[in-house]
Structures are given as C-alpha cells and as structure tokens.
Amino acid sequence: MKKVALSALAAAMISGVVSADALTLYSDPKTGQVYTTPGEGRVEMGDFIDAKTVDLQMRDMESKGSEYQEKMKKYVNVKSKAKTLEFSGTHYFGLTSNNYGSENYNGGDKSTGFELRRNYLQVKAYFNDKDYFRVTMDTTKELESSTTYATMYAKYAYLYLDEVLPYTGVEIGIAHRPWIDYEEHNSWYFRSINKVILEDKFSVAAGASGASKNVGPDVLNSADLGVNFKTKTDYFSSELGIFNGEGYHADKAANNQQNSSDLSFEWRLTGHILGNGTKVGKYKRDKDTYANISFAGLSSKNHKDNSVVVDDAAEYDRNAYWFHFVYNQPEFLIAAQYDVSKDEVQRTNAETKLKMWSVNAEVRPFQDWTVLARYDNLKTEYSNDATKNANDVGDADQFIYGIAYAYNKNVNFILSGKTVDAKDKSAFTRVDATTTTLGDALDKQSYMLTTEVKW
C-alpha cells in the first residue's frame, strides 16, 4: 500500500502524473509546502514508495519543528494494482451569444449564456510502459442542449494493448472511432469552439420558432463501443475499427441487434508525405512541419434503427467516404477535405446523399497568437423527392473565424464568431402565425469567448 501526503498528491495531480515508482518530492522546511520540482530552499524528500519509507523520512524531519511535523502527518491511502496512474483533464468553458434567423425572419430568436462545452476528467492505469486502461468522463451543458441540466457520459472506457500486431495496437471498449480524433489532433485544433464538419450540426432552430429543427451533416461522432486497430509507421498510419455504429451516447435497442452484419466498419488510411507517422496526433504545430493525405470512411448497416420489426420501412444503411489533406509549418496550417455520405432505405432503395467540402486555416503572426478561419459547404440530394431538391432542403454554408491566445501551456483563450446560411426555401410558420422560410429560421450568427484548460 502506498501512502502519499495530501499536499504531495495535489502537486502530483497538477503535474498530470502520479507514479509510485518515480515521483520524487521536494519540500520547503519553513512552510511544509510540497513540490514536484527542485528549487531554492527546497529539500529533497525522496521517492514515496511505501509506508516504511515515509515513516523513515518523517523521523529525519523531526528536527524541523512541530508545525512541519503536523503537516506531514496528514496522509491519504492510494492503492492500485496498476504500475502507474496518470490523471489529466480537458475543459472548455464559454460565453456564447446566438442570434437565430435572417433579416427576413421577423426579428428572430436569441440566446446568451455560459456553457460547459466539454469537461473531460481522465485516468489511465498503466500496467507497463505501453499497455493501459483508460476512462474518460465527459460532462456538457450547452445552450442548444435538449436537457436543462448538465449531462455526463463515459466518453471513453477502453483497454489499450500495444504491438498486438507489428506496429499495431488495439483499443477494446468504448474506443476512438478512426476519424474525428485524428482530425482534431492534426488539422482542426479548435474543438472548443466547433466540431469537425462530419460531426457538426450547424444550426438548431430556437424554441420560439415552432417545432425543433436543425441543419448539419451529423454523420458520425468520436467514440463508440467496439474495437479499433491503430497502426503507426514512418510513412503510413491507419485505424481499422468495428463498432455498434451509433456513437457513445446512443445505441440501437438491444432486441434489434440482429446479427454481426448490423455493425459498423470504419477506417482511416493516411500517408505521411512530410513528418513521421509514428508522431501522428502528437505534433507541436507551432514547431513542426508535416503534410498528410488521408482516405477514410464507414459502412454502417441498419443504422440508428431502434425498431424491432425486421424489414421496417425506417431501416436504412449508411455509407460514407472522404478525402483529407493537411499541411502545417510553424507559421501556418492549411487543410481541406471532401466528404460524401449516403443513407439508403433498405426496402425502397431511396437514397439521401450529403456532399460536403471544408477548408480551414491558421496563421501564427506572433508567438502565442493564432488567427483561424474555416469554411464548410453542405449540399443534400434526395433520390425520390424532387420538391426537396428544388427547395434546397438541407443545404447550408458555415463560416467560422477567430483569434486565439496561448496564455501558457495549460490555458488558451479564444474569441470567435460563426455565421450559418441555411438555404432551405420550404415554407415555415412561426408560433406567432407569421410565415417565413425554414432557411431563414435556421440562419444563425454566434459569438463566443472561450477558455480552454488542459492539465
């Protein structure tokens, strides 16, 4: 059993790692404060390995005064079968102002308030230097949330085993899906202000508009129950996964998991033109130069269908693929992608196709400062509904812009804006009986002040 002083544990958690094998602590004899790094006036306390070591060190400290001794007597027991416990957190707080509706929308709707866009608390239990079990809890409270309270999910809960195949590790559990984590750590670094295009819902009509409606691709999300094989080499990296297909906060009804053909097969294949594939997702974009080109996709059978009726009219399959390119050097980043997603009803073969393209860029004119911009374009095609096609149902443009300041390695501040132009020309009646088009109702202008915290 390992005994660690409360102040020492706090210092270790702030540094991000608690290690029973390698944590050397330092103290100030005058105040009793414990540190994880050496400094002027600090005394090395040694490695906290077990209770016997702590007791011997306390005896050595007897001459330092009763106040210090009392502080050193406050212990908490930490017990784990893992070799090392690594704690970390990622938090996105924001003040957001949304204005819904165009100038033709009779005033529109508004919402302003503080958001907890993400609150990740994470622990990794390492069994050796490379194999571990990870749990990440995710809490959100956003203005456009359908709930009136903060919701918590197990975002990730998986076992990672390294080198189960040559150059290949595997995640088993609520694991990363192959694409979004890659894009967020290599191309679009501003998840705190907006999701990547494939996960995004551009706009949601506010309550005063009548029935709840939204526009946006919403093709996939970042995690799901399944297995994901991750390969990294110098010039090539990939992820190949099999999942339920519904995402970490949704699932098919248990009695409709008919057979293995109803799973989702997903992949990412990336060629590393510049840089090194073994560093994918770990580049320092203000210092490194890299260029990647990727092909990714998914094939999800019986997608998001909770019906227990086999061959129900609502059953559909989702297939998607996309191409992506990113180039980064310390002064700037440029990335672009083209995406196609198809939903096909199993009984009728009626197809809804989404065609998307997106470009995002960063310019870093000064140290710690970044100017960012992104443009998304969404086009929806219906194989059996000429009226929807004529009315541009589901079509939209989105433009995101902002400036970011890195306060330090843990804290980042972002001031940003977003404009959504929905093209839907379908008639839409407000609750006050005035009539406009749905596109006018779904237009949105947002302004955000965001604080990112990572530790």
Short mmCIF file of N, CA and C in Angstrom, two decimals, residues 174-336:
data_model
loop_
_atom_site.label_atom_id
_atom_site.label_comp_id
_atom_site.label_asym_id
_atom_site.label_seq_id
_atom_site.Cartn_x
_atom_site.Cartn_y
_atom_site.Cartn_z
N ILE A 174 -15.28 1.25 -25.15
CA ILE A 174 -15.76 2.50 -25.75
C ILE A 174 -14.51 3.20 -26.27
N ALA A 175 -14.24 2.99 -27.54
CA ALA A 175 -12.93 3.33 -28.11
C ALA A 175 -13.05 4.49 -29.09
N HIS A 176 -11.90 5.01 -29.50
CA HIS A 176 -11.87 6.02 -30.56
C HIS A 176 -12.39 5.42 -31.86
N ARG A 177 -13.29 6.16 -32.54
CA ARG A 177 -13.57 5.84 -33.93
C ARG A 177 -12.43 6.42 -34.77
N PRO A 178 -12.19 5.89 -35.96
CA PRO A 178 -10.94 6.21 -36.65
C PRO A 178 -10.73 7.65 -37.08
N TRP A 179 -11.81 8.46 -37.26
CA TRP A 179 -11.57 9.73 -37.91
C TRP A 179 -11.44 10.94 -37.00
N ILE A 180 -12.41 11.23 -36.16
CA ILE A 180 -12.51 12.56 -35.55
C ILE A 180 -11.32 12.88 -34.67
N ASP A 181 -10.84 11.93 -33.89
CA ASP A 181 -9.67 12.19 -33.05
C ASP A 181 -8.46 12.54 -33.92
N TYR A 182 -8.34 11.90 -35.08
CA TYR A 182 -7.24 12.23 -36.00
C TYR A 182 -7.36 13.68 -36.47
N GLU A 183 -8.55 14.09 -36.94
CA GLU A 183 -8.69 15.44 -37.47
C GLU A 183 -8.48 16.50 -36.39
N GLU A 184 -8.99 16.23 -35.17
CA GLU A 184 -8.88 17.21 -34.10
C GLU A 184 -7.45 17.36 -33.57
N HIS A 185 -6.58 16.39 -33.83
CA HIS A 185 -5.21 16.47 -33.33
C HIS A 185 -4.18 16.64 -34.43
N ASN A 186 -4.63 16.88 -35.67
CA ASN A 186 -3.71 17.08 -36.78
C ASN A 186 -4.11 18.23 -37.70
N SER A 187 -5.40 18.64 -37.64
CA SER A 187 -5.87 19.58 -38.64
C SER A 187 -6.76 20.67 -38.05
N TRP A 188 -7.85 20.29 -37.38
CA TRP A 188 -8.76 21.26 -36.75
C TRP A 188 -8.55 21.19 -35.25
N TYR A 189 -7.79 22.15 -34.71
CA TYR A 189 -7.38 22.11 -33.31
C TYR A 189 -8.34 22.88 -32.39
N PHE A 190 -9.51 23.27 -32.88
CA PHE A 190 -10.37 24.15 -32.10
C PHE A 190 -11.73 23.52 -31.83
N ARG A 191 -11.69 22.29 -31.29
CA ARG A 191 -12.94 21.63 -30.89
C ARG A 191 -13.69 22.44 -29.84
N SER A 192 -13.01 23.26 -29.09
CA SER A 192 -13.65 24.04 -28.03
C SER A 192 -14.64 25.05 -28.58
N ILE A 193 -14.53 25.43 -29.86
CA ILE A 193 -15.49 26.38 -30.44
C ILE A 193 -16.39 25.74 -31.48
N ASN A 194 -15.98 24.58 -32.04
CA ASN A 194 -16.84 23.95 -33.04
C ASN A 194 -16.35 22.54 -33.35
N LYS A 195 -17.29 21.64 -33.64
CA LYS A 195 -16.97 20.28 -34.04
C LYS A 195 -16.44 20.27 -35.47
N VAL A 196 -15.81 19.16 -35.86
CA VAL A 196 -15.42 18.99 -37.26
C VAL A 196 -16.68 18.83 -38.08
N ILE A 197 -16.58 19.04 -39.40
CA ILE A 197 -17.77 19.10 -40.24
C ILE A 197 -18.59 17.81 -40.19
N LEU A 198 -17.95 16.64 -40.16
CA LEU A 198 -18.70 15.39 -40.20
C LEU A 198 -19.52 15.14 -38.95
N GLU A 199 -19.15 15.77 -37.83
CA GLU A 199 -19.90 15.61 -36.59
C GLU A 199 -20.86 16.76 -36.34
N ASP A 200 -20.78 17.80 -37.13
CA ASP A 200 -21.42 19.07 -36.80
C ASP A 200 -22.92 19.08 -37.09
N LYS A 201 -23.65 19.81 -36.25
CA LYS A 201 -24.98 20.29 -36.56
C LYS A 201 -24.86 21.81 -36.63
N PHE A 202 -24.92 22.35 -37.82
CA PHE A 202 -24.60 23.78 -37.99
C PHE A 202 -25.49 24.66 -37.13
N SER A 203 -26.82 24.38 -37.17
CA SER A 203 -27.76 25.28 -36.51
C SER A 203 -28.98 24.51 -36.07
N VAL A 204 -29.58 24.96 -34.97
CA VAL A 204 -30.82 24.39 -34.44
C VAL A 204 -31.81 25.52 -34.24
N ALA A 205 -33.00 25.41 -34.83
CA ALA A 205 -33.99 26.48 -34.68
C ALA A 205 -34.38 26.60 -33.22
N ALA A 206 -34.44 27.85 -32.71
CA ALA A 206 -34.78 28.10 -31.31
C ALA A 206 -36.24 27.77 -31.04
N GLY A 207 -36.59 27.62 -29.74
CA GLY A 207 -37.91 27.16 -29.35
C GLY A 207 -39.04 28.02 -29.86
N ALA A 208 -38.84 29.34 -29.91
CA ALA A 208 -39.91 30.22 -30.36
C ALA A 208 -40.23 30.04 -31.83
N SER A 209 -39.41 29.29 -32.54
CA SER A 209 -39.62 29.11 -33.97
C SER A 209 -40.68 28.06 -34.27
N GLY A 210 -41.10 27.32 -33.28
CA GLY A 210 -42.04 26.23 -33.51
C GLY A 210 -41.36 24.91 -33.23
N ALA A 211 -41.63 23.89 -34.06
CA ALA A 211 -41.05 22.57 -33.85
C ALA A 211 -39.54 22.62 -33.98
N SER A 212 -38.85 21.78 -33.20
CA SER A 212 -37.40 21.75 -33.21
C SER A 212 -36.90 21.23 -34.56
N LYS A 213 -36.00 21.98 -35.19
CA LYS A 213 -35.42 21.58 -36.46
C LYS A 213 -33.95 21.92 -36.45
N ASN A 214 -33.17 21.24 -37.31
CA ASN A 214 -31.74 21.55 -37.38
C ASN A 214 -31.24 21.31 -38.78
N VAL A 215 -30.08 21.86 -39.06
CA VAL A 215 -29.39 21.62 -40.32
C VAL A 215 -27.94 21.31 -40.01
N GLY A 216 -27.38 20.32 -40.71
CA GLY A 216 -25.99 19.94 -40.49
C GLY A 216 -25.79 18.47 -40.80
N PRO A 217 -24.56 18.06 -41.09
CA PRO A 217 -24.31 16.68 -41.54
C PRO A 217 -24.58 15.62 -40.46
N ASP A 218 -23.95 15.76 -39.26
CA ASP A 218 -24.13 14.80 -38.17
C ASP A 218 -23.94 13.36 -38.65
N VAL A 219 -22.83 13.11 -39.35
CA VAL A 219 -22.60 11.80 -39.95
C VAL A 219 -22.06 10.80 -38.94
N LEU A 220 -21.16 11.22 -38.05
CA LEU A 220 -20.58 10.31 -37.08
C LEU A 220 -20.08 11.12 -35.89
N ASN A 221 -19.68 10.42 -34.83
CA ASN A 221 -19.04 11.09 -33.70
C ASN A 221 -17.74 10.39 -33.36
N SER A 222 -17.17 10.72 -32.22
CA SER A 222 -15.76 10.38 -31.98
C SER A 222 -15.51 9.05 -31.29
N ALA A 223 -16.53 8.46 -30.65
CA ALA A 223 -16.29 7.23 -29.88
C ALA A 223 -17.48 6.30 -29.99
N ASP A 224 -17.22 5.00 -29.80
CA ASP A 224 -18.30 4.01 -29.88
C ASP A 224 -17.82 2.71 -29.25
N LEU A 225 -18.75 1.85 -28.93
CA LEU A 225 -18.43 0.52 -28.43
C LEU A 225 -17.91 -0.36 -29.56
N GLY A 226 -16.73 -0.92 -29.36
CA GLY A 226 -16.17 -1.78 -30.38
C GLY A 226 -14.69 -1.99 -30.19
N VAL A 227 -13.99 -2.27 -31.28
CA VAL A 227 -12.54 -2.45 -31.28
C VAL A 227 -11.95 -1.59 -32.38
N ASN A 228 -10.74 -1.06 -32.14
CA ASN A 228 -10.09 -0.19 -33.11
C ASN A 228 -8.61 -0.53 -33.15
N PHE A 229 -8.13 -0.98 -34.32
CA PHE A 229 -6.72 -1.31 -34.51
C PHE A 229 -6.01 -0.08 -35.06
N LYS A 230 -4.93 0.33 -34.41
CA LYS A 230 -4.22 1.56 -34.75
C LYS A 230 -2.78 1.23 -35.13
N THR A 231 -2.43 1.54 -36.38
CA THR A 231 -1.10 1.24 -36.91
C THR A 231 -0.34 2.53 -37.15
N LYS A 232 0.95 2.55 -36.75
CA LYS A 232 1.80 3.72 -36.98
C LYS A 232 3.16 3.27 -37.49
N THR A 233 3.54 3.79 -38.66
CA THR A 233 4.88 3.59 -39.21
C THR A 233 5.41 4.96 -39.64
N ASP A 234 6.63 4.99 -40.14
CA ASP A 234 7.23 6.26 -40.53
C ASP A 234 6.43 6.97 -41.62
N TYR A 235 5.98 6.22 -42.62
CA TYR A 235 5.35 6.83 -43.79
C TYR A 235 3.86 6.54 -43.91
N PHE A 236 3.31 5.73 -43.01
CA PHE A 236 1.92 5.31 -43.14
C PHE A 236 1.33 5.08 -41.76
N SER A 237 0.09 5.53 -41.57
CA SER A 237 -0.65 5.20 -40.35
C SER A 237 -2.08 4.87 -40.74
N SER A 238 -2.76 4.11 -39.88
CA SER A 238 -4.14 3.72 -40.18
C SER A 238 -4.88 3.38 -38.91
N GLU A 239 -6.19 3.38 -39.02
CA GLU A 239 -7.08 2.86 -37.99
C GLU A 239 -8.18 2.07 -38.68
N LEU A 240 -8.44 0.86 -38.18
CA LEU A 240 -9.48 -0.01 -38.71
C LEU A 240 -10.32 -0.49 -37.53
N GLY A 241 -11.63 -0.17 -37.56
CA GLY A 241 -12.48 -0.48 -36.41
C GLY A 241 -13.78 -1.14 -36.77
N ILE A 242 -14.33 -1.88 -35.80
CA ILE A 242 -15.67 -2.46 -35.89
C ILE A 242 -16.44 -1.98 -34.67
N PHE A 243 -17.61 -1.37 -34.88
CA PHE A 243 -18.36 -0.74 -33.81
C PHE A 243 -19.86 -1.03 -33.94
N ASN A 244 -20.58 -0.70 -32.86
CA ASN A 244 -22.04 -0.76 -32.95
C ASN A 244 -22.56 0.23 -33.99
N GLY A 245 -21.91 1.39 -34.10
CA GLY A 245 -22.24 2.33 -35.16
C GLY A 245 -23.10 3.49 -34.74
N GLU A 246 -23.53 3.54 -33.49
CA GLU A 246 -24.47 4.58 -33.07
C GLU A 246 -23.82 5.68 -32.25
N GLY A 247 -22.57 5.50 -31.84
CA GLY A 247 -21.90 6.51 -31.05
C GLY A 247 -21.98 6.21 -29.57
N TYR A 248 -21.16 6.93 -28.79
CA TYR A 248 -21.02 6.62 -27.37
C TYR A 248 -22.21 7.04 -26.53
N HIS A 249 -23.08 7.95 -27.02
CA HIS A 249 -24.25 8.36 -26.23
C HIS A 249 -25.55 7.95 -26.91
N ALA A 250 -25.50 6.95 -27.78
CA ALA A 250 -26.72 6.41 -28.40
C ALA A 250 -26.45 4.96 -28.75
N ASP A 251 -27.50 4.22 -29.00
CA ASP A 251 -27.34 2.83 -29.40
C ASP A 251 -28.66 2.30 -29.94
N LYS A 252 -28.56 1.22 -30.70
CA LYS A 252 -29.77 0.52 -31.11
C LYS A 252 -30.39 -0.17 -29.91
N ALA A 253 -31.70 -0.37 -29.98
CA ALA A 253 -32.35 -1.14 -28.92
C ALA A 253 -31.73 -2.54 -28.88
N ALA A 254 -31.56 -3.06 -27.67
CA ALA A 254 -30.85 -4.33 -27.51
C ALA A 254 -31.51 -5.45 -28.30
N ASN A 255 -32.87 -5.44 -28.38
CA ASN A 255 -33.53 -6.54 -29.06
C ASN A 255 -33.54 -6.37 -30.58
N ASN A 256 -32.81 -5.35 -31.08
CA ASN A 256 -32.71 -5.21 -32.53
C ASN A 256 -31.26 -5.39 -33.02
N GLN A 257 -30.40 -5.86 -32.15
CA GLN A 257 -29.04 -6.21 -32.59
C GLN A 257 -29.13 -7.61 -33.21
N GLN A 258 -29.53 -7.65 -34.47
CA GLN A 258 -29.93 -8.92 -35.08
C GLN A 258 -28.76 -9.86 -35.32
N ASN A 259 -27.70 -9.34 -35.94
CA ASN A 259 -26.55 -10.20 -36.23
C ASN A 259 -25.35 -9.32 -36.53
N SER A 260 -24.21 -9.93 -36.80
CA SER A 260 -22.98 -9.17 -36.96
C SER A 260 -22.99 -8.27 -38.18
N SER A 261 -23.87 -8.52 -39.13
CA SER A 261 -23.94 -7.65 -40.31
C SER A 261 -24.49 -6.28 -39.97
N ASP A 262 -25.04 -6.11 -38.76
CA ASP A 262 -25.60 -4.83 -38.36
C ASP A 262 -24.58 -3.97 -37.62
N LEU A 263 -23.32 -4.28 -37.75
CA LEU A 263 -22.27 -3.48 -37.15
C LEU A 263 -21.75 -2.45 -38.14
N SER A 264 -20.89 -1.58 -37.67
CA SER A 264 -20.30 -0.52 -38.50
C SER A 264 -18.81 -0.80 -38.69
N PHE A 265 -18.38 -0.79 -39.93
CA PHE A 265 -16.97 -0.98 -40.26
C PHE A 265 -16.41 0.38 -40.66
N GLU A 266 -15.35 0.82 -40.00
CA GLU A 266 -14.84 2.17 -40.20
C GLU A 266 -13.32 2.14 -40.33
N TRP A 267 -12.77 3.09 -41.11
CA TRP A 267 -11.34 3.06 -41.38
C TRP A 267 -10.78 4.45 -41.67
N ARG A 268 -9.48 4.56 -41.48
CA ARG A 268 -8.69 5.72 -41.89
C ARG A 268 -7.35 5.23 -42.38
N LEU A 269 -6.95 5.66 -43.57
CA LEU A 269 -5.64 5.33 -44.15
C LEU A 269 -4.94 6.64 -44.45
N THR A 270 -3.76 6.86 -43.89
CA THR A 270 -3.06 8.14 -44.00
C THR A 270 -1.63 7.93 -44.49
N GLY A 271 -1.28 8.68 -45.52
CA GLY A 271 0.10 8.72 -45.99
C GLY A 271 0.78 9.97 -45.46
N HIS A 272 1.98 9.82 -44.93
CA HIS A 272 2.70 10.94 -44.32
C HIS A 272 3.78 11.40 -45.29
N ILE A 273 3.46 12.47 -46.03
CA ILE A 273 4.36 12.99 -47.05
C ILE A 273 5.56 13.67 -46.40
N LEU A 274 5.27 14.50 -45.40
CA LEU A 274 6.31 15.13 -44.58
C LEU A 274 6.03 14.77 -43.12
N GLY A 275 7.06 14.69 -42.33
CA GLY A 275 6.86 14.31 -40.95
C GLY A 275 6.98 12.81 -40.77
N ASN A 276 6.52 12.33 -39.65
CA ASN A 276 6.69 10.93 -39.30
C ASN A 276 5.37 10.38 -38.78
N GLY A 277 4.91 9.28 -39.37
CA GLY A 277 3.62 8.70 -38.99
C GLY A 277 3.57 8.21 -37.56
N THR A 278 4.72 7.94 -36.95
CA THR A 278 4.71 7.50 -35.56
C THR A 278 4.36 8.64 -34.61
N LYS A 279 4.42 9.89 -35.11
CA LYS A 279 4.08 11.06 -34.30
C LYS A 279 2.68 11.59 -34.59
N VAL A 280 1.89 10.87 -35.36
CA VAL A 280 0.57 11.36 -35.75
C VAL A 280 -0.24 11.69 -34.49
N GLY A 281 -0.80 12.88 -34.46
CA GLY A 281 -1.57 13.32 -33.31
C GLY A 281 -0.75 13.92 -32.19
N LYS A 282 0.58 13.90 -32.32
CA LYS A 282 1.45 14.41 -31.26
C LYS A 282 2.38 15.52 -31.74
N TYR A 283 2.11 16.05 -32.92
CA TYR A 283 2.92 17.15 -33.42
C TYR A 283 2.71 18.41 -32.59
N LYS A 284 3.73 19.24 -32.50
CA LYS A 284 3.61 20.59 -31.97
C LYS A 284 3.51 21.52 -33.17
N ARG A 285 2.30 21.99 -33.44
CA ARG A 285 2.07 22.66 -34.72
C ARG A 285 2.79 24.00 -34.85
N ASP A 286 3.21 24.61 -33.72
CA ASP A 286 3.97 25.85 -33.81
C ASP A 286 5.47 25.61 -33.93
N LYS A 287 5.87 24.32 -34.03
CA LYS A 287 7.29 24.00 -34.15
C LYS A 287 7.58 22.99 -35.27
N ASP A 288 6.62 22.11 -35.58
CA ASP A 288 6.86 21.02 -36.52
C ASP A 288 6.31 21.34 -37.91
N THR A 289 6.89 20.67 -38.91
CA THR A 289 6.38 20.72 -40.27
C THR A 289 5.92 19.31 -40.66
N TYR A 290 4.70 19.21 -41.16
CA TYR A 290 4.18 17.90 -41.59
C TYR A 290 3.13 18.09 -42.68
N ALA A 291 2.94 17.04 -43.48
CA ALA A 291 1.92 17.01 -44.53
C ALA A 291 1.36 15.60 -44.60
N ASN A 292 0.04 15.48 -44.47
CA ASN A 292 -0.64 14.19 -44.50
C ASN A 292 -1.75 14.20 -45.54
N ILE A 293 -1.98 13.07 -46.18
CA ILE A 293 -3.14 12.88 -47.05
C ILE A 293 -3.85 11.61 -46.62
N SER A 294 -5.18 11.70 -46.45
CA SER A 294 -5.94 10.60 -45.85
C SER A 294 -7.15 10.23 -46.69
N PHE A 295 -7.50 8.94 -46.62
CA PHE A 295 -8.76 8.42 -47.14
C PHE A 295 -9.43 7.68 -46.00
N ALA A 296 -10.71 7.99 -45.74
CA ALA A 296 -11.40 7.38 -44.60
C ALA A 296 -12.86 7.13 -44.98
N GLY A 297 -13.53 6.30 -44.17
CA GLY A 297 -14.92 6.03 -44.46
C GLY A 297 -15.55 5.10 -43.46
N LEU A 298 -16.83 4.78 -43.70
CA LEU A 298 -17.56 3.86 -42.85
C LEU A 298 -18.66 3.18 -43.66
N SER A 299 -19.04 1.99 -43.20
CA SER A 299 -20.18 1.26 -43.74
C SER A 299 -20.97 0.72 -42.55
N SER A 300 -22.13 1.36 -42.28
CA SER A 300 -22.90 1.05 -41.08
C SER A 300 -24.25 0.46 -41.49
N LYS A 301 -24.48 -0.80 -41.14
CA LYS A 301 -25.72 -1.49 -41.51
C LYS A 301 -26.81 -1.22 -40.46
N ASN A 302 -28.04 -1.11 -40.96
CA ASN A 302 -29.20 -0.92 -40.08
C ASN A 302 -28.94 0.24 -39.12
N HIS A 303 -28.54 1.37 -39.68
CA HIS A 303 -28.01 2.48 -38.90
C HIS A 303 -29.08 3.17 -38.07
N LYS A 304 -28.82 3.31 -36.76
CA LYS A 304 -29.69 4.05 -35.84
C LYS A 304 -31.15 3.67 -35.98
N ASP A 305 -31.41 2.38 -36.02
CA ASP A 305 -32.79 1.92 -36.10
C ASP A 305 -33.14 1.16 -34.83
N ASN A 306 -34.10 1.66 -34.06
CA ASN A 306 -34.50 1.03 -32.81
C ASN A 306 -35.73 0.15 -32.96
N SER A 307 -36.24 0.02 -34.19
CA SER A 307 -37.44 -0.79 -34.41
C SER A 307 -37.12 -2.26 -34.21
N VAL A 308 -38.10 -3.01 -33.68
CA VAL A 308 -37.94 -4.45 -33.53
C VAL A 308 -38.54 -5.18 -34.72
N VAL A 309 -39.09 -4.45 -35.66
CA VAL A 309 -39.71 -5.05 -36.84
C VAL A 309 -38.66 -5.19 -37.93
N VAL A 310 -38.35 -6.43 -38.29
CA VAL A 310 -37.40 -6.67 -39.36
C VAL A 310 -37.99 -6.18 -40.68
N ASP A 311 -37.17 -5.55 -41.50
CA ASP A 311 -37.60 -5.00 -42.79
C ASP A 311 -38.57 -3.85 -42.60
N ASP A 312 -38.45 -3.13 -41.49
CA ASP A 312 -39.29 -1.97 -41.26
C ASP A 312 -38.94 -0.88 -42.27
N ALA A 313 -39.92 -0.05 -42.60
CA ALA A 313 -39.72 0.97 -43.63
C ALA A 313 -38.67 2.00 -43.23
N ALA A 314 -38.40 2.12 -41.93
CA ALA A 314 -37.43 3.11 -41.46
C ALA A 314 -36.00 2.61 -41.47
N GLU A 315 -35.77 1.32 -41.71
CA GLU A 315 -34.43 0.78 -41.66
C GLU A 315 -33.59 1.28 -42.84
N TYR A 316 -32.37 1.76 -42.55
CA TYR A 316 -31.51 2.24 -43.62
C TYR A 316 -30.05 1.92 -43.29
N ASP A 317 -29.24 1.90 -44.34
CA ASP A 317 -27.80 1.69 -44.21
C ASP A 317 -27.10 3.01 -44.51
N ARG A 318 -26.01 3.26 -43.79
CA ARG A 318 -25.23 4.48 -44.03
C ARG A 318 -23.84 4.10 -44.53
N ASN A 319 -23.45 4.70 -45.65
CA ASN A 319 -22.11 4.53 -46.18
C ASN A 319 -21.53 5.92 -46.44
N ALA A 320 -20.26 6.09 -46.09
CA ALA A 320 -19.62 7.40 -46.26
C ALA A 320 -18.15 7.21 -46.56
N TYR A 321 -17.58 8.16 -47.27
CA TYR A 321 -16.14 8.18 -47.50
C TYR A 321 -15.71 9.63 -47.66
N TRP A 322 -14.44 9.89 -47.40
CA TRP A 322 -13.93 11.26 -47.52
C TRP A 322 -12.42 11.25 -47.72
N PHE A 323 -11.95 12.34 -48.34
CA PHE A 323 -10.53 12.56 -48.59
C PHE A 323 -10.12 13.82 -47.83
N HIS A 324 -8.91 13.81 -47.28
CA HIS A 324 -8.48 14.92 -46.44
C HIS A 324 -6.99 15.17 -46.65
N PHE A 325 -6.62 16.46 -46.67
CA PHE A 325 -5.21 16.84 -46.79
C PHE A 325 -4.91 17.93 -45.78
N VAL A 326 -3.73 17.87 -45.17
CA VAL A 326 -3.30 18.92 -44.24
C VAL A 326 -1.81 19.16 -44.42
N TYR A 327 -1.45 20.45 -44.43
CA TYR A 327 -0.04 20.85 -44.43
C TYR A 327 0.16 21.86 -43.31
N ASN A 328 1.20 21.65 -42.51
CA ASN A 328 1.50 22.56 -41.40
C ASN A 328 2.99 22.86 -41.36
N GLN A 329 3.29 24.13 -41.09
CA GLN A 329 4.63 24.54 -40.70
C GLN A 329 4.46 25.57 -39.58
N PRO A 330 5.51 25.93 -38.88
CA PRO A 330 5.34 26.77 -37.69
C PRO A 330 4.58 28.06 -37.92
N GLU A 331 4.62 28.61 -39.13
CA GLU A 331 3.98 29.89 -39.39
C GLU A 331 2.50 29.77 -39.73
N PHE A 332 2.06 28.62 -40.30
CA PHE A 332 0.67 28.50 -40.71
C PHE A 332 0.28 27.04 -40.92
N LEU A 333 -1.04 26.81 -41.05
CA LEU A 333 -1.62 25.50 -41.36
C LEU A 333 -2.71 25.70 -42.40
N ILE A 334 -2.83 24.75 -43.34
CA ILE A 334 -3.92 24.74 -44.30
C ILE A 334 -4.41 23.30 -44.45
N ALA A 335 -5.73 23.11 -44.44
CA ALA A 335 -6.31 21.76 -44.56
C ALA A 335 -7.58 21.85 -45.38
N ALA A 336 -7.89 20.76 -46.09
CA ALA A 336 -9.10 20.70 -46.90
C ALA A 336 -9.60 19.27 -46.96
#
